[in-house]
Amino acid sequence: MKSCYSSIKMFRKRFILFIFPLLIIHNGFAQEQELLNLNKPDRQEWFTSLGFGMFIHWSMDVQLGMVISHSMVGASEDYLNRYTKELPKTFNPENFDPKEWVNAAKLAGMKYIVFTAKHHNGYCMYDTKTTDFGIMNSPYGKDVTSMIVEECRKAGLAVGIYFSPDDFYFLYNQGTLISRVRDEAWPSHNPALTAYIKEQMSELMTQYGKIDIVFLDGLDPYGQTELAKVCWDIDPEVVVTRGAITTPEQKLPEMAIPSPWEACYTLGNQWQYRPTNERYKSAKDAILKLIEIKAKGGNFLLNFGPDALGNFPPEQMAVLNEMSLWMFINKEAMEHTIPHHNKIRQDNMWFLTSRDQKTLYILIDEDQWKFGDRKVFTLKGFETSSESQISVLGHNGEVLEYNKEADPGPFFTPTMEGTEISVTRSQRIYNDRKWNNPVVVKLTNLALE
């Protein structure tokens, strides 16, 4: 089995080397451009082991609850004048508490945070010498990026920086028409913009100690690669995600693809916070997305948007809290596991395994599974051994509350059709006993194929 697994890993590495120069995943699955990837293999493996991260989109235009940055494209001169000169004067996130953000992420089982140091609008959420268009010249006047980085390190979370090579404010001052797709708006056709953003990237890579992860947004592969080079020159250990590896946005591949890759999703419909007309994913939807991405070998970067005062809105915190509860119960299945080498899903069950492939985690999405009810599932393609044991994560399998006669213990039975597992949902999570999130079953000492 060990030699077989090694062969699979070698195939994956060769597959990446063959296919990656042909495809870039960004806002979909079809860009025929080439990006440079100088991430070290061991660092990419480390990045994949993180699994789950928090994305944070936040800029000064959150004051109006609008799409971050993009309202500048096609905007009138009057709009741009007020956006760049008046709106920054009222940005004062006086309730900002980075420790609260970081603790919330850590409780949910997230291993890293990626913060928008500068989005497409060019407004810098960090202390920069390149422009006055940034938070240091706001009424708040503090370097929020520095504060987030510091709290991440204290909590043991990896530090991630989002940076955009697009810069609408720079284009506006340059007298260049603000656009996403015109040549003159891209670093590849705008040398002054290239020099400007490289200086900013150098600041971010040198002012805050070690940066673990860099996410380079933008549509111009040249701009992304030039910035990635800056990052790797300063710190060869940094992992560049978007700009070097596959990063599908708001969609997933149908099947498992070779790691590393990272899917980024909004919690609602918008990246930045909007107080009205928003629809958030349920916690269960987010949990199922996490499970699917993990089973397909990727990382899940889930986005949250603080409000203008620096608070995480209650609606977002409620979802994150429920995810934290699920992760508290089932963290064993989401940490130190890998996708199964030949089977990731069967019906309403997703599969993860230990690295030695001997322990199987079965993540069961059974709708409306009532407290105390026993259900039977048949696993196909997995063989137990005489030493195999079964358990439900979070529960001892011995007690069903207020029913001393009940035997809630799980058990398994080998059959001609596969391995039949019998499981009771027997841990009381809510007062009303209604807990509709996936149950995780652990099956140990599998017979290796």
Coordinates of C-alpha atoms in Angstrom, one line a residue:
M1 CA 0.0 0.0 0.0
K2 CA 2.8 2.4 0.8
S3 CA 4.4 2.0 -2.7
C4 CA 0.9 2.4 -4.3
Y5 CA 0.3 5.7 -2.3
S6 CA 3.8 6.9 -3.3
S7 CA 2.9 6.2 -7.0
I8 CA -0.3 8.2 -6.6
K9 CA 1.7 11.2 -5.1
M10 CA 4.2 11.0 -8.0
F11 CA 1.4 11.0 -10.5
R12 CA -0.2 14.0 -8.9
K13 CA 3.1 15.9 -9.0
R14 CA 3.6 15.0 -12.7
F15 CA 0.0 16.0 -13.4
I16 CA 0.5 19.4 -11.8
L17 CA 3.7 20.0 -13.8
F18 CA 2.0 19.0 -17.0
I19 CA -1.3 20.8 -16.7
F20 CA -0.7 23.9 -14.6
P21 CA 1.0 26.0 -17.3
L22 CA -2.1 25.5 -19.4
L23 CA -4.8 26.5 -17.0
I24 CA -5.4 29.3 -14.4
I25 CA -8.4 29.0 -12.2
H26 CA -9.9 32.4 -11.4
N27 CA -13.6 33.3 -11.2
G28 CA -14.2 30.1 -13.0
F29 CA -12.1 27.4 -14.7
A30 CA -10.9 28.7 -18.0
Q31 CA -8.0 31.2 -18.4
E32 CA -5.3 30.2 -20.9
Q33 CA -2.4 32.1 -19.4
E34 CA 0.7 31.0 -17.7
L35 CA 1.7 31.9 -14.1
L36 CA 5.0 31.2 -12.4
N37 CA 4.9 29.0 -9.3
L38 CA 8.0 29.1 -7.2
N39 CA 6.3 27.9 -4.0
K40 CA 8.4 25.3 -2.3
P41 CA 6.8 21.8 -2.4
D42 CA 7.1 21.4 1.4
R43 CA 5.5 24.8 1.9
Q44 CA 2.6 23.9 -0.4
E45 CA 2.1 20.7 1.5
W46 CA 2.1 22.7 4.8
F47 CA -0.5 25.1 3.2
T48 CA -2.8 22.2 2.3
S49 CA -2.5 20.9 5.8
L50 CA -4.1 24.1 7.1
G51 CA -7.4 23.2 5.3
F52 CA -9.6 26.0 6.5
G53 CA -9.1 29.8 6.6
M54 CA -10.9 33.1 7.1
F55 CA -11.0 35.7 4.3
I56 CA -11.7 39.2 5.4
H57 CA -12.8 41.9 2.9
W58 CA -12.8 45.4 4.3
S59 CA -12.2 48.8 2.9
M60 CA -13.3 52.4 3.6
D61 CA -16.3 52.1 1.1
V62 CA -17.9 49.7 3.6
Q63 CA -19.4 52.9 5.1
L64 CA -22.0 52.8 2.3
G65 CA -22.6 49.0 2.3
M66 CA -21.5 48.8 -1.4
V67 CA -19.5 46.4 -3.4
I68 CA -15.9 46.7 -2.5
S69 CA -13.9 48.9 -5.0
H70 CA -15.9 48.0 -8.2
S71 CA -18.2 51.0 -8.1
M72 CA -15.2 53.1 -9.3
V73 CA -15.3 51.4 -12.7
G74 CA -17.4 53.5 -15.0
A75 CA -18.1 56.1 -12.3
S76 CA -18.6 59.8 -13.1
E77 CA -15.9 62.4 -12.3
D78 CA -18.1 63.8 -9.6
Y79 CA -18.5 60.3 -8.0
L80 CA -14.8 59.6 -8.2
N81 CA -13.9 62.9 -6.7
R82 CA -16.2 62.4 -3.7
Y83 CA -15.2 58.7 -3.4
T84 CA -11.5 59.5 -3.2
K85 CA -11.6 62.8 -1.3
E86 CA -14.7 62.8 0.9
L87 CA -15.5 59.2 1.8
P88 CA -12.1 58.5 3.5
K89 CA -12.7 61.4 5.9
T90 CA -15.4 59.6 7.7
F91 CA -13.9 56.1 8.0
N92 CA -13.4 55.5 11.7
P93 CA -13.8 51.8 12.7
E94 CA -13.5 52.6 16.4
N95 CA -14.9 49.2 17.5
F96 CA -12.2 47.3 15.7
D97 CA -10.8 44.5 17.9
P98 CA -8.5 42.2 16.0
K99 CA -8.3 39.8 19.0
E100 CA -12.0 39.2 18.7
W101 CA -11.7 38.5 15.0
V102 CA -8.8 36.1 15.4
N103 CA -10.4 34.3 18.4
A104 CA -13.6 33.7 16.4
A105 CA -11.6 32.3 13.5
K106 CA -9.6 30.0 15.8
L107 CA -12.7 28.7 17.6
A108 CA -14.1 27.7 14.2
G109 CA -11.1 25.6 13.5
M110 CA -9.6 28.0 11.0
K111 CA -5.8 27.8 10.7
Y112 CA -5.1 31.0 8.8
I113 CA -6.5 34.5 8.0
V114 CA -6.1 36.3 4.8
F115 CA -6.8 40.1 5.1
T116 CA -7.3 42.6 2.4
A117 CA -4.3 44.9 2.8
K118 CA -5.3 46.7 -0.4
H119 CA -8.2 46.0 -2.8
H120 CA -8.7 47.2 -6.3
N121 CA -9.7 50.7 -5.2
G122 CA -6.1 51.3 -4.1
Y123 CA -7.1 52.2 -0.5
C124 CA -4.3 50.9 1.7
M125 CA -5.4 49.3 5.0
Y126 CA -1.8 49.4 6.2
D127 CA 0.9 52.0 6.8
T128 CA 2.4 52.9 3.5
K129 CA 4.8 55.5 2.2
T130 CA 3.6 55.3 -1.3
T131 CA 0.3 57.2 -1.0
D132 CA -1.9 59.2 1.4
F133 CA -4.9 57.2 0.3
G134 CA -5.1 54.8 3.2
I135 CA -6.2 54.2 6.8
M136 CA -3.3 56.0 8.3
N137 CA -4.9 59.3 7.0
S138 CA -8.4 58.4 8.2
P139 CA -9.9 59.6 11.5
Y140 CA -9.0 56.1 12.9
G141 CA -5.3 56.5 11.9
K142 CA -4.0 53.1 13.0
D143 CA -2.4 50.3 11.0
V144 CA -5.1 47.6 11.2
T145 CA -3.0 45.2 9.1
S146 CA -0.3 45.3 11.7
M147 CA -2.8 44.7 14.5
I148 CA -4.3 41.6 12.7
V149 CA -0.9 40.1 12.0
E150 CA 0.1 40.5 15.6
E151 CA -3.0 38.8 16.9
C152 CA -2.7 36.0 14.4
R153 CA 0.8 35.2 15.6
K154 CA -0.3 35.3 19.2
A155 CA -3.1 32.8 18.5
G156 CA -0.9 30.5 16.4
L157 CA -2.7 31.2 13.1
A158 CA -0.9 31.6 9.8
V159 CA -0.7 35.1 8.5
G160 CA -2.1 35.8 5.1
I161 CA -2.2 39.0 3.0
Y162 CA -4.5 39.8 0.1
F163 CA -3.1 42.4 -2.3
S164 CA -4.5 43.6 -5.6
P165 CA -2.2 44.6 -8.5
D166 CA -5.2 46.5 -9.9
D167 CA -5.3 50.1 -8.5
F168 CA -8.2 52.3 -9.5
Y169 CA -6.9 55.3 -7.4
F170 CA -3.6 55.2 -9.1
L171 CA -5.2 55.1 -12.5
Y172 CA -7.5 58.0 -11.6
N173 CA -4.6 60.1 -10.5
Q174 CA -2.6 59.1 -13.6
G175 CA -5.5 60.2 -15.8
T176 CA -6.0 56.7 -17.1
L177 CA -9.6 55.5 -17.6
I178 CA -10.5 53.1 -14.7
S179 CA -11.2 49.7 -16.1
R180 CA -10.7 46.0 -15.4
V181 CA -10.0 44.8 -19.0
R182 CA -8.4 47.7 -21.0
D183 CA -4.7 47.2 -21.6
E184 CA -3.6 50.5 -20.1
A185 CA -5.3 49.5 -16.8
W186 CA -3.1 46.5 -16.4
P187 CA 0.5 46.4 -15.0
S188 CA 1.7 44.7 -18.2
H189 CA 0.9 47.8 -20.2
N190 CA 1.5 50.4 -17.4
P191 CA 5.1 50.5 -16.2
A192 CA 4.4 53.2 -13.6
L193 CA 1.7 51.1 -12.1
T194 CA 4.0 48.1 -12.0
A195 CA 6.7 50.0 -10.1
Y196 CA 4.2 51.4 -7.7
I197 CA 2.6 48.1 -6.7
K198 CA 6.0 46.4 -6.4
E199 CA 7.0 49.0 -3.9
Q200 CA 3.8 48.4 -1.9
M201 CA 4.3 44.6 -2.0
S202 CA 7.9 45.1 -0.7
E203 CA 6.5 47.1 2.2
L204 CA 4.0 44.4 3.1
M205 CA 6.7 41.7 3.0
T206 CA 9.2 43.6 5.1
Q207 CA 7.2 45.7 7.6
Y208 CA 5.4 43.0 9.5
G209 CA 7.8 40.1 10.0
K210 CA 7.2 36.8 8.4
I211 CA 4.1 36.7 6.1
D212 CA 3.1 33.1 5.5
I213 CA 0.6 33.4 2.7
V214 CA 0.0 36.0 -0.1
F215 CA -3.2 36.1 -2.2
L216 CA -2.6 38.2 -5.4
D217 CA -5.9 39.2 -7.0
G218 CA -6.3 40.8 -10.4
L219 CA -6.8 39.8 -14.0
D220 CA -3.3 40.5 -15.4
P221 CA -1.1 37.4 -15.0
Y222 CA 2.0 39.6 -15.6
G223 CA 1.1 41.8 -12.6
Q224 CA 0.5 38.8 -10.4
T225 CA 3.8 37.2 -11.4
E226 CA 5.8 40.4 -10.9
L227 CA 4.4 40.7 -7.4
A228 CA 4.9 37.0 -6.7
K229 CA 8.6 37.4 -7.6
V230 CA 8.9 40.2 -5.1
C231 CA 7.4 38.0 -2.4
W232 CA 9.7 35.0 -3.2
D233 CA 12.8 37.2 -3.5
I234 CA 12.1 38.6 0.0
D235 CA 11.1 35.3 1.6
P236 CA 11.4 32.1 -0.4
E237 CA 9.3 30.3 2.2
V238 CA 6.1 32.4 1.5
V239 CA 3.2 30.6 -0.2
V240 CA 1.6 32.5 -3.0
T241 CA -1.9 31.2 -3.6
R242 CA -3.8 33.2 -6.2
G243 CA -1.2 34.2 -8.7
A244 CA 0.6 30.8 -8.5
I245 CA -1.9 28.0 -7.7
T246 CA -5.5 27.1 -8.5
T247 CA -8.0 29.3 -6.7
P248 CA -11.6 28.7 -7.9
E249 CA -14.0 31.4 -6.7
Q250 CA -17.6 30.7 -5.8
K251 CA -17.5 27.3 -7.6
L252 CA -15.8 23.9 -7.3
P253 CA -14.4 21.3 -9.6
E254 CA -16.6 18.3 -10.1
M255 CA -14.0 15.9 -9.1
A256 CA -10.9 15.9 -6.8
I257 CA -8.0 17.8 -8.3
P258 CA -4.3 17.6 -7.3
S259 CA -3.4 19.8 -4.3
P260 CA -2.6 22.5 -3.6
W261 CA -5.7 24.4 -4.4
E262 CA -7.9 26.8 -2.5
A263 CA -11.6 27.6 -3.0
C264 CA -12.8 31.1 -1.8
Y265 CA -16.4 31.7 -1.1
T266 CA -18.5 34.6 0.3
L267 CA -20.6 33.9 3.3
G268 CA -23.3 36.1 1.8
N269 CA -23.7 37.3 -1.8
Q270 CA -21.1 40.1 -1.4
W271 CA -17.5 40.1 -0.4
Q272 CA -17.7 43.2 1.7
Y273 CA -20.4 43.8 4.3
R274 CA -23.7 45.1 3.2
P275 CA -26.4 45.8 5.7
T276 CA -29.4 45.3 3.5
N277 CA -30.4 43.0 0.6
E278 CA -28.0 40.3 1.7
R279 CA -28.6 36.6 2.0
Y280 CA -26.2 34.5 4.0
K281 CA -25.4 30.8 3.7
S282 CA -26.7 28.7 6.5
A283 CA -24.0 27.1 8.7
K284 CA -24.9 23.7 7.4
D285 CA -24.3 24.9 3.8
A286 CA -20.9 26.2 4.8
I287 CA -20.1 23.0 6.7
L288 CA -21.0 20.9 3.7
K289 CA -18.9 23.1 1.5
L290 CA -16.0 22.7 3.9
I291 CA -16.4 18.9 3.8
E292 CA -16.6 18.7 0.0
I293 CA -13.5 20.9 -0.5
K294 CA -11.6 18.9 2.1
A295 CA -12.6 15.6 0.5
K296 CA -11.5 16.9 -2.9
G297 CA -8.1 17.9 -1.5
G298 CA -8.4 21.6 -1.3
N299 CA -8.5 24.5 1.2
F300 CA -11.6 26.4 2.1
L301 CA -11.2 30.2 2.4
L302 CA -14.5 31.5 3.7
N303 CA -15.1 35.2 3.6
F304 CA -16.4 37.5 6.3
G305 CA -17.0 41.3 6.1
P306 CA -16.8 43.5 9.1
D307 CA -19.0 46.7 9.2
A308 CA -17.9 50.3 9.1
L309 CA -17.2 50.3 12.8
G310 CA -15.1 47.2 12.8
N311 CA -17.7 44.8 14.1
F312 CA -18.4 41.3 12.8
P313 CA -22.2 41.6 12.1
P314 CA -24.4 39.3 14.3
E315 CA -25.7 37.4 11.2
Q316 CA -22.2 36.4 10.3
M317 CA -21.1 35.6 13.8
A318 CA -24.2 33.4 14.2
V319 CA -23.2 31.3 11.3
L320 CA -19.6 31.2 12.4
N321 CA -20.7 30.2 15.9
E322 CA -22.6 27.2 14.6
M323 CA -19.7 26.2 12.5
S324 CA -17.5 26.4 15.6
L325 CA -19.8 24.1 17.5
W326 CA -19.7 21.5 14.7
M327 CA -15.9 21.8 14.5
F328 CA -15.5 21.5 18.2
I329 CA -17.3 18.1 18.0
N330 CA -15.7 16.9 14.8
K331 CA -12.3 18.6 14.6
E332 CA -10.5 15.2 14.5
A333 CA -12.0 14.5 11.1
M334 CA -10.9 17.8 9.7
E335 CA -7.3 17.9 11.0
H336 CA -4.5 15.6 9.9
T337 CA -6.7 13.8 7.3
I338 CA -6.5 13.5 3.6
P339 CA -8.9 12.6 0.8
H340 CA -9.4 8.9 0.2
H341 CA -7.1 7.9 -2.7
N342 CA -9.9 6.4 -4.8
K343 CA -13.3 7.3 -3.3
I344 CA -14.4 10.7 -2.0
R345 CA -18.2 10.2 -1.8
Q346 CA -21.0 7.7 -1.8
D347 CA -24.6 9.0 -1.8
N348 CA -24.9 11.3 1.2
M349 CA -21.5 10.3 2.7
W350 CA -18.2 12.0 2.2
F351 CA -14.9 10.2 3.1
L352 CA -11.6 11.3 4.6
T353 CA -8.8 9.1 5.8
S354 CA -5.8 9.2 8.1
R355 CA -2.5 9.6 6.2
D356 CA -1.8 5.8 6.6
Q357 CA -5.3 5.1 5.1
K358 CA -6.1 2.8 8.0
T359 CA -8.7 5.1 9.6
L360 CA -11.8 6.2 7.7
Y361 CA -14.0 9.2 8.6
I362 CA -17.5 9.0 7.2
L363 CA -19.2 12.4 7.2
I364 CA -22.9 11.7 6.9
D365 CA -25.3 14.4 5.7
E366 CA -28.6 12.9 6.8
D367 CA -31.4 15.4 6.7
Q368 CA -33.7 15.6 9.8
W369 CA -31.9 12.9 11.7
K370 CA -33.9 12.8 15.0
F371 CA -32.2 12.6 18.4
G372 CA -32.1 8.9 19.5
D373 CA -32.9 7.5 16.0
R374 CA -30.7 4.7 14.7
K375 CA -29.9 4.6 11.0
V376 CA -28.1 2.0 8.8
F377 CA -25.7 2.8 5.9
T378 CA -23.8 0.4 3.6
L379 CA -20.2 1.4 2.7
K380 CA -19.0 0.0 -0.6
G381 CA -15.4 -0.5 -1.3
F382 CA -14.1 -0.5 2.2
E383 CA -13.1 -3.7 4.1
T384 CA -12.8 -3.9 7.9
S385 CA -10.4 -6.1 9.8
S386 CA -10.7 -8.1 13.0
E387 CA -9.2 -5.1 14.8
S388 CA -11.6 -2.5 13.4
Q389 CA -13.6 -0.4 15.8
I390 CA -16.4 2.1 15.2
S391 CA -17.3 5.3 17.0
V392 CA -19.2 8.6 16.5
L393 CA -17.1 11.7 17.0
G394 CA -18.1 13.6 20.2
H395 CA -20.1 10.8 21.8
N396 CA -19.1 7.8 23.9
G397 CA -21.7 5.4 22.5
E398 CA -22.9 4.4 26.0
V399 CA -25.5 6.9 27.1
L400 CA -28.7 8.3 25.5
E401 CA -29.9 11.2 27.8
Y402 CA -33.1 10.4 29.8
N403 CA -33.3 6.9 28.4
K404 CA -31.4 4.4 30.6
E405 CA -32.6 1.4 28.6
A406 CA -31.3 2.6 25.3
D407 CA -28.1 1.2 23.7
P408 CA -26.9 4.0 21.4
G409 CA -23.6 2.3 20.6
P410 CA -22.6 2.2 16.9
F411 CA -21.6 -1.1 15.3
F412 CA -20.7 -2.5 11.9
T413 CA -21.3 -5.7 10.0
P414 CA -19.5 -7.0 7.0
T415 CA -21.9 -8.1 4.3
M416 CA -21.8 -9.3 0.7
E417 CA -22.6 -5.8 -0.4
G418 CA -20.0 -4.0 1.7
T419 CA -19.7 -2.9 5.3
E420 CA -23.0 -2.0 7.0
I421 CA -22.7 0.6 9.8
S422 CA -25.5 1.2 12.3
V423 CA -25.3 4.6 14.0
T424 CA -27.5 6.5 16.5
R425 CA -27.5 10.3 16.7
S426 CA -27.3 10.4 20.4
Q427 CA -25.5 13.6 21.5
R428 CA -27.7 16.4 22.7
I429 CA -26.4 19.6 21.1
Y430 CA -29.4 22.0 21.3
N431 CA -32.2 22.2 23.9
D432 CA -34.8 21.1 21.4
R433 CA -32.5 18.2 20.3
K434 CA -32.7 19.4 16.7
W435 CA -29.2 19.4 15.3
N436 CA -29.3 18.9 11.5
N437 CA -25.6 19.1 10.8
P438 CA -23.5 16.2 9.5
V439 CA -22.6 13.3 11.9
V440 CA -19.1 11.9 11.6
V441 CA -18.4 8.2 12.1
K442 CA -14.9 6.9 12.7
L443 CA -13.9 3.4 11.5
T444 CA -10.4 2.2 12.4
N445 CA -8.0 -0.5 11.3
L446 CA -9.3 -0.9 7.8
A447 CA -7.9 -3.8 5.7
L448 CA -5.6 -2.0 3.3
E449 CA -6.2 -2.6 -0.4

